[in-house]
Amino acid sequence: RKEVEQDPGPFNVPEGATVAFNCTYSNSASQSFFWYRQDCRKEPKLLMSVYSSGNEDGRFTAQLNRASQYISLLIRDSKLSDSATYLCVVTETNAGKSTFGDGTTLTVKP
Amino acid sequence: EPEVTQTPSHQVTQMGQEVILRCVPISNHLYFYWYRQILGQKVEFLVSFYNNEISEKSEIFDDQFSVERPDGSNFTLKIRSTKLEDSAMYFCASRGLFRSGNTEAFFGQGTRLTVV
C-alpha cells in the first residue's frame, strides 16, 4: 500500500465547478498535513495546511480525519488559474520528512 | 518574502561525471531536505539534514550521493558519478523549528539535471 494515496485523476471541469480531491495516508504517526500545488515543471508551492478542525482559505477548504487517515481538498467556483497538479503531503514531525502523493491533475476549462 | 534559492537552474553533465547542486535555504531555518522528481513522476524524498548531520535518508540516497552544509548558508547535494537515471528535477527545501501549525517546508525552484 502506498504511504500517501490520492485520487488518480485527471479532473477536467468547467469554470465555476466545485471539485473535491481525496487523499489517504498509511502512517498513523504522521503529524502534519498539507496540500501543495505544482504547476508544470515548477516547484511545489504550499496551498494550505490541513488541521483536524478543518480550515478554509477563500474558495479552498481542507479537512483532516485522523481516525480514518483521510485528507480532502475542496475547491469551489474553480478558475482557469486553478489548473495544476495538487499534491497531498504528509509529514513526520520528528525527522520532518515529507511524503508526497502522486498528485491529482486538475484542468479547468472555459 | 524569504525564499529558498537553488543554482544552477539547469545542469547538463556527461554520465560518470560529478555534479554539485547548490541551495541557499531560508536563513533562520534549521531543517534541510533534498527531493527529486523524475519527469512525469512523483516527488521523492532523498535526504533530511539537521544539526550538521543527516537525520534520515531514503533508499535512493546511496553511496554516490552526499550532502554538505559547508559554510552555514549553503546546502549542497553532490552526485559522485552520475548515471542516466539520475536525470530529474532536484528540489531543495527548508523548514523552521517545529511549532504547532508551523511545520510546512518551503521549496526552491529546482535544478533540472540532465545526464547524457
PDB file of N, CA and C in Angstrom, chain A residues 2 23 28 57 62 90 108:
ATOM      1  N   LYS A   2       0.545   2.227  -0.820  1.00  0.00           N
ATOM      2  CA  LYS A   2       1.330   3.452  -0.868  1.00  0.00           C
ATOM      3  C   LYS A   2       1.181   4.213   0.452  1.00  0.00           C
ATOM      4  N   CYS A  23      -7.453  12.045  -0.284  1.00  0.00           N
ATOM      5  CA  CYS A  23      -6.121  11.523  -0.029  1.00  0.00           C
ATOM      6  C   CYS A  23      -6.175  10.664   1.233  1.00  0.00           C
ATOM      7  N   SER A  28       0.095   6.100  10.770  1.00  0.00           N
ATOM      8  CA  SER A  28      -0.747   6.729  11.791  1.00  0.00           C
ATOM      9  C   SER A  28       0.042   7.700  12.663  1.00  0.00           C
ATOM     10  N   ASP A  57      -9.711  28.721   3.157  1.00  0.00           N
ATOM     11  CA  ASP A  57      -8.984  29.893   2.685  1.00  0.00           C
ATOM     12  C   ASP A  57      -9.627  30.300   1.378  1.00  0.00           C
ATOM     13  N   ALA A  62     -10.003  22.617   3.378  1.00  0.00           N
ATOM     14  CA  ALA A  62      -9.292  21.367   3.633  1.00  0.00           C
ATOM     15  C   ALA A  62      -9.830  20.725   4.893  1.00  0.00           C
ATOM     16  N   VAL A  90       2.265  14.540   3.538  1.00  0.00           N
ATOM     17  CA  VAL A  90       2.169  14.112   4.930  1.00  0.00           C
ATOM     18  C   VAL A  90       3.569  14.170   5.529  1.00  0.00           C
ATOM     19  N   VAL A 108      -9.095  23.138 -15.550  1.00  0.00           N
ATOM     20  CA  VAL A 108     -10.341  23.899 -15.560  1.00  0.00           C
ATOM     21  C   VAL A 108     -10.487  24.518 -16.945  1.00  0.00           C
TER      22      VAL A 108
END
